Amino acid sequence: TSYWQEGDYIVDRFTVEAGDSTHQLGSYDLRVGFFTGSNPTWRNMKVSQAPPGSADSNDRVRLGPIQLR
């Protein structure tokens, strides 16, 4: 991340399974964070800048809602 420049687009595509028949359908917040270290000693990287109200107490930033259908 030290080489990222303002205006860069960083793309990291991956597929996840979100929910199954035991999860309620509806809207869920999608949050993202960065980590430092490696297993088993990794820790959450502190959020240094984020839009007001978007960072949580676990140093994750809200990206927006997703729909589970």
Coordinates of N, CA and C in Angstrom, one line a residue, residues 2-65:
S2 N 2.1 1.2 0.4 CA 2.9 2.4 0.4 C 3.2 2.9 -1.0
Y3 N 2.9 2.1 -2.1 CA 3.1 2.6 -3.4 C 1.8 3.1 -4.1
W4 N 0.7 2.9 -3.4 CA -0.6 3.4 -4.0 C -0.5 4.9 -4.1
Q5 N -1.1 5.4 -5.1 CA -1.2 6.8 -5.4 C -2.7 7.2 -5.4
E6 N -3.0 8.5 -5.1 CA -4.3 9.0 -5.2 C -4.8 8.8 -6.6
G7 N -6.0 8.2 -6.7 CA -6.6 8.0 -8.0 C -6.4 6.6 -8.6
D8 N -5.5 5.8 -7.9 CA -5.3 4.4 -8.3 C -6.5 3.6 -8.0
Y9 N -6.7 2.6 -8.8 CA -7.8 1.6 -8.6 C -7.0 0.3 -8.3
I10 N -7.3 -0.3 -7.1 CA -6.7 -1.5 -6.7 C -7.8 -2.6 -6.8
V11 N -7.6 -3.6 -7.6 CA -8.6 -4.6 -7.8 C -8.1 -5.9 -7.3
D12 N -8.9 -6.5 -6.4 CA -8.6 -7.8 -5.8 C -9.9 -8.6 -5.9
R13 N -10.1 -9.4 -6.9 CA -11.4 -10.1 -7.1 C -11.3 -11.5 -6.4
F14 N -12.3 -11.9 -5.7 CA -12.4 -13.2 -5.2 C -13.9 -13.5 -5.0
T15 N -14.2 -14.8 -4.9 CA -15.6 -15.3 -4.7 C -15.8 -15.8 -3.3
V16 N -16.9 -15.4 -2.7 CA -17.2 -15.9 -1.3 C -18.6 -16.4 -1.3
E17 N -18.9 -17.3 -0.5 CA -20.3 -17.8 -0.3 C -20.8 -17.0 0.9
A18 N -21.9 -16.3 0.7 CA -22.5 -15.5 1.8 C -23.9 -16.1 2.1
G19 N -23.9 -16.8 3.3 CA -25.2 -17.3 3.7 C -25.6 -18.6 3.1
D20 N -26.5 -19.2 3.7 CA -27.1 -20.4 3.2 C -28.6 -20.4 3.7
S21 N -29.2 -21.5 3.7 CA -30.7 -21.6 4.0 C -30.9 -21.2 5.5
T22 N -29.9 -21.2 6.3 CA -30.1 -20.8 7.7 C -30.0 -19.3 8.0
H23 N -29.5 -18.6 7.0 CA -29.4 -17.1 7.1 C -30.6 -16.4 6.6
Q24 N -31.0 -15.4 7.3 CA -32.2 -14.6 6.8 C -31.8 -13.8 5.6
L25 N -32.8 -13.7 4.7 CA -32.6 -12.9 3.5 C -32.7 -11.4 3.9
G26 N -32.0 -10.6 3.2 CA -32.1 -9.1 3.5 C -30.8 -8.4 3.2
S27 N -30.7 -7.2 3.7 CA -29.6 -6.3 3.5 C -28.6 -6.5 4.7
Y28 N -27.3 -6.6 4.3 CA -26.2 -6.7 5.3 C -25.1 -5.7 4.9
D29 N -24.5 -5.1 5.9 CA -23.4 -4.2 5.7 C -22.2 -5.0 5.3
L30 N -21.5 -4.5 4.3 CA -20.2 -5.0 3.9 C -19.1 -4.1 4.4
R31 N -18.2 -4.7 5.2 CA -17.1 -4.0 5.8 C -15.7 -4.6 5.4
V32 N -14.7 -3.8 5.3 CA -13.4 -4.2 4.9 C -12.3 -3.6 5.9
G33 N -11.3 -4.4 6.0 CA -10.1 -3.9 6.8 C -8.8 -4.5 6.4
F34 N -7.7 -4.0 6.8 CA -6.4 -4.5 6.5 C -5.8 -5.1 7.8
F35 N -4.9 -6.0 7.6 CA -4.3 -6.7 8.7 C -2.7 -6.6 8.5
T36 N -2.1 -6.7 9.6 CA -0.6 -6.7 9.6 C -0.2 -8.0 10.3
G37 N 1.0 -8.4 10.0 CA 1.6 -9.7 10.6 C 1.1 -10.9 9.8
S38 N 1.2 -12.0 10.5 CA 0.8 -13.3 9.9 C 0.2 -14.2 10.9
N39 N -0.5 -15.2 10.5 CA -1.1 -16.1 11.4 C -0.1 -16.8 12.3
P40 N -0.2 -16.9 13.6 CA -1.3 -16.5 14.4 C -1.2 -15.2 15.1
T41 N -0.2 -14.3 14.7 CA 0.0 -13.1 15.4 C -0.5 -11.9 14.6
W42 N -1.4 -12.0 13.6 CA -1.8 -10.9 12.9 C -2.7 -10.0 13.8
R43 N -2.8 -8.7 13.4 CA -3.7 -7.8 14.1 C -4.3 -6.8 13.1
N44 N -5.4 -6.2 13.5 CA -6.1 -5.3 12.6 C -5.2 -4.0 12.5
M45 N -5.1 -3.5 11.3 CA -4.4 -2.3 11.0 C -5.3 -1.1 11.4
K46 N -4.8 -0.1 12.1 CA -5.7 1.0 12.5 C -6.2 1.8 11.3
V47 N -7.4 2.2 11.4 CA -8.0 3.1 10.4 C -7.5 4.5 10.7
S48 N -6.8 5.1 9.7 CA -6.3 6.5 10.0 C -7.1 7.6 9.3
Q49 N -7.9 7.2 8.3 CA -8.8 8.2 7.6 C -9.9 7.4 7.0
A50 N -11.1 7.9 7.3 CA -12.3 7.3 6.7 C -13.4 8.4 6.8
P51 N -14.4 8.2 5.9 CA -15.6 9.2 6.1 C -16.2 9.1 7.4
P52 N -16.7 10.2 8.0 CA -17.3 10.2 9.3 C -18.4 9.1 9.5
G53 N -18.3 8.3 10.5 CA -19.3 7.3 10.8 C -19.1 6.0 10.1
S54 N -18.1 5.8 9.2 CA -17.9 4.6 8.4 C -17.0 3.6 9.1
A55 N -16.1 4.0 10.0 CA -15.2 3.1 10.6 C -15.8 2.6 11.9
D56 N -15.6 1.3 12.2 CA -16.1 0.7 13.5 C -15.0 0.5 14.5
S57 N -15.4 -0.1 15.6 CA -14.4 -0.3 16.7 C -13.4 -1.4 16.4
N58 N -13.6 -2.2 15.4 CA -12.7 -3.2 15.0 C -11.8 -2.8 13.8
D59 N -11.7 -1.5 13.6 CA -10.9 -0.9 12.5 C -11.3 -1.4 11.1
R60 N -12.5 -1.6 10.9 CA -13.1 -1.9 9.5 C -13.8 -0.7 9.0
V61 N -13.9 -0.5 7.7 CA -14.6 0.6 7.1 C -15.8 0.0 6.3
R62 N -17.0 0.7 6.5 CA -18.2 0.2 5.8 C -18.1 0.6 4.3
L63 N -18.2 -0.4 3.4 CA -18.2 -0.2 2.0 C -19.6 0.1 1.5
G64 N -20.6 -0.5 2.1 CA -22.0 -0.4 1.7 C -22.8 -1.6 1.9
P65 N -24.1 -1.6 1.6 CA -24.9 -2.8 1.8 C -24.8 -3.8 0.7

